[in-house]
mmCIF file of C-alpha atoms in Angstrom:
data_model
loop_
_atom_site.group_PDB
_atom_site.id
_atom_site.type_symbol
_atom_site.label_atom_id
_atom_site.label_comp_id
_atom_site.label_asym_id
_atom_site.label_seq_id
_atom_site.Cartn_x
_atom_site.Cartn_y
_atom_site.Cartn_z
ATOM 1 C CA MET A 6 130.738 119.409 122.506
ATOM 2 C CA ASP A 7 133.299 121.027 124.828
ATOM 3 C CA GLY A 8 130.632 121.561 127.492
ATOM 4 C CA LEU A 9 129.562 117.945 127.275
ATOM 5 C CA SER A 10 133.183 116.801 127.462
ATOM 6 C CA ALA A 11 133.766 118.960 130.503
ATOM 7 C CA ILE A 12 130.669 117.578 132.197
ATOM 8 C CA GLY A 13 131.746 114.031 131.337
ATOM 9 C CA THR A 14 135.271 114.644 132.666
ATOM 10 C CA GLU A 15 133.910 116.211 135.840
ATOM 11 C CA LEU A 16 131.509 113.320 136.419
ATOM 12 C CA ILE A 17 134.245 110.753 135.842
ATOM 13 C CA SER A 18 136.580 112.520 138.238
ATOM 14 C CA ARG A 19 133.906 112.744 140.948
ATOM 15 C CA PHE A 20 131.860 109.577 140.455
ATOM 16 C CA GLY A 21 134.009 107.405 138.257
ATOM 17 C CA VAL A 22 132.872 104.999 135.605
ATOM 18 C CA TYR A 23 129.477 104.500 137.233
ATOM 19 C CA ALA A 24 128.451 107.989 136.132
ATOM 20 C CA LEU A 25 129.263 107.102 132.532
ATOM 21 C CA LEU A 26 127.252 103.908 132.844
ATOM 22 C CA LEU A 27 124.285 105.846 134.215
ATOM 23 C CA ILE A 28 124.516 108.408 131.406
ATOM 24 C CA GLY A 29 124.773 105.629 128.834
ATOM 25 C CA MET A 30 121.766 103.856 130.305
ATOM 26 C CA TRP A 31 119.807 107.108 130.316
ATOM 27 C CA LEU A 32 120.647 107.698 126.628
ATOM 28 C CA ILE A 33 119.652 104.135 125.747
ATOM 29 C CA ILE A 34 116.357 104.417 127.632
ATOM 30 C CA ARG A 35 115.616 107.731 125.924
ATOM 31 C CA ALA A 36 116.298 106.200 122.491
ATOM 32 C CA LEU A 37 114.124 103.179 123.315
ATOM 33 C CA ARG A 38 111.270 105.421 124.393
ATOM 34 C CA LYS A 39 111.470 107.348 121.125
ATOM 35 C CA ASP A 40 111.455 104.089 119.182
ATOM 36 C CA ALA A 41 108.517 102.810 121.236
ATOM 37 C CA GLU A 42 106.582 106.003 120.474
ATOM 38 C CA LYS A 43 107.300 105.590 116.769
ATOM 39 C CA VAL A 44 106.178 101.955 116.875
ATOM 40 C CA ALA A 45 103.022 102.855 118.789
ATOM 41 C CA THR A 46 102.204 105.592 116.262
ATOM 42 C CA ARG A 47 102.792 103.221 113.358
ATOM 43 C CA MET A 48 100.617 100.528 114.960
ATOM 44 C CA ALA A 49 97.815 103.042 115.571
ATOM 45 C CA GLU A 50 97.983 104.110 111.919
ATOM 46 C CA GLN A 51 97.843 100.464 110.813
ATOM 47 C CA ASP A 52 94.853 99.850 113.089
ATOM 48 C CA GLU A 53 93.076 102.818 111.504
ATOM 49 C CA ASP A 54 93.925 101.519 108.019
ATOM 50 C CA HIS A 55 92.597 98.061 108.901
ATOM 51 C CA ALA A 56 89.408 99.551 110.325
ATOM 52 C CA ARG A 57 88.870 101.529 107.101
ATOM 53 C CA ASP A 58 89.531 98.375 105.065
ATOM 54 C CA ARG A 59 86.992 96.406 107.127
ATOM 55 C CA VAL A 60 84.379 99.115 106.586
ATOM 56 C CA LYS A 61 85.084 99.072 102.833
ATOM 57 C CA TRP A 62 84.867 95.262 102.740
ATOM 58 C CA ARG A 63 81.542 95.366 104.596
ATOM 59 C CA GLU A 64 80.213 97.942 102.142
ATOM 60 C CA ASP A 65 81.400 95.820 99.211
ATOM 61 C CA GLU A 66 79.872 92.696 100.738
ATOM 62 C CA THR A 67 76.547 94.479 101.280
ATOM 63 C CA HIS A 68 76.590 95.763 97.703
ATOM 64 C CA LEU A 69 77.374 92.301 96.316
ATOM 65 C CA ARG A 70 74.664 90.668 98.424
ATOM 66 C CA GLU A 71 72.199 93.229 97.098
ATOM 67 C CA GLN A 72 73.265 92.493 93.526
ATOM 68 C CA ILE A 73 72.865 88.746 94.141
ATOM 69 C CA ARG A 74 69.402 89.330 95.584
ATOM 70 C CA GLU A 75 68.438 91.403 92.517
ATOM 71 C CA LEU A 76 69.815 88.759 90.129
ATOM 72 C CA ARG A 77 67.896 86.016 91.928
ATOM 73 C CA ALA A 78 64.714 88.096 91.739
ATOM 74 C CA ASP A 79 65.287 88.679 88.010
ATOM 75 C CA LEU A 80 65.918 84.978 87.469
ATOM 76 C CA GLU A 81 62.764 84.064 89.386
ATOM 77 C CA GLU A 82 60.766 86.595 87.359
ATOM 78 C CA GLU A 83 62.086 85.145 84.095
ATOM 79 C CA ARG A 84 61.285 81.611 85.294
ATOM 80 C CA ARG A 85 57.717 82.626 86.159
ATOM 81 C CA ALA A 86 57.302 84.339 82.783
ATOM 82 C CA ARG A 87 58.610 81.233 80.983
ATOM 83 C CA HIS A 88 56.240 78.973 82.916
ATOM 84 C CA ALA A 89 53.344 81.323 82.223
ATOM 85 C CA ALA A 90 54.194 81.289 78.502
ATOM 86 C CA GLU A 91 54.419 77.487 78.523
ATOM 87 C CA ASP A 92 51.096 77.238 80.348
ATOM 88 C CA ALA A 93 49.490 79.627 77.842
ATOM 89 C CA ALA A 94 50.927 77.591 74.929
ATOM 90 C CA ARG A 95 49.602 74.358 76.406
ATOM 91 C CA ALA A 96 46.198 75.934 76.909
ATOM 92 C CA ALA A 97 46.212 77.058 73.267
ATOM 93 C CA GLY A 98 47.193 73.544 72.142
ATOM 94 C CA VAL A 99 50.678 74.508 70.822
ATOM 95 C CA PRO A 100 53.335 71.795 71.332
ATOM 96 C CA PRO A 101 56.165 72.840 73.708
ATOM 97 C CA SER A 102 59.387 74.044 72.123
ATOM 98 C CA PRO A 103 62.634 72.175 72.826
ATOM 99 C CA PRO A 104 65.007 73.646 75.390
ATOM 100 C CA ALA A 105 67.460 76.191 74.028
ATOM 101 C CA SER A 106 70.528 74.579 75.555
ATOM 102 C CA PRO A 107 72.195 71.776 73.525
ATOM 103 C CA ARG A 108 72.760 69.821 76.774
ATOM 104 C CA HIS A 109 69.010 69.384 77.161
ATOM 105 C CA ARG A 110 68.368 68.114 73.654
ATOM 106 C CA LEU A 111 67.871 64.419 73.166
ATOM 107 C CA PRO A 112 70.544 62.651 71.117
ATOM 108 C CA ASP A 113 69.506 61.814 67.547
ATOM 109 C CA GLY A 114 68.508 58.263 66.765
#
């Protein structure tokens, strides 16, 4: 610190207070640059995180859409099988069975 004090004293004696102002401004600019680099690094990391999240969300969305497609195909297959069974029962002369759901049953009396 003695060297820095000597430099500061020498600058003040030769250039006055303006030298101190210039040194102070230089230190502030240096600190701001370091902070700006830290912020830029942090923002780049966040951008990378968001990009990874978007990729994961797209993969999840694709997987869910595939599952929905499979469920719809299964449902359609079951519907066709039920209609085929009903058609076969009608052809054999068997009366149709009531729906399984209580909502579809007719109220008594």
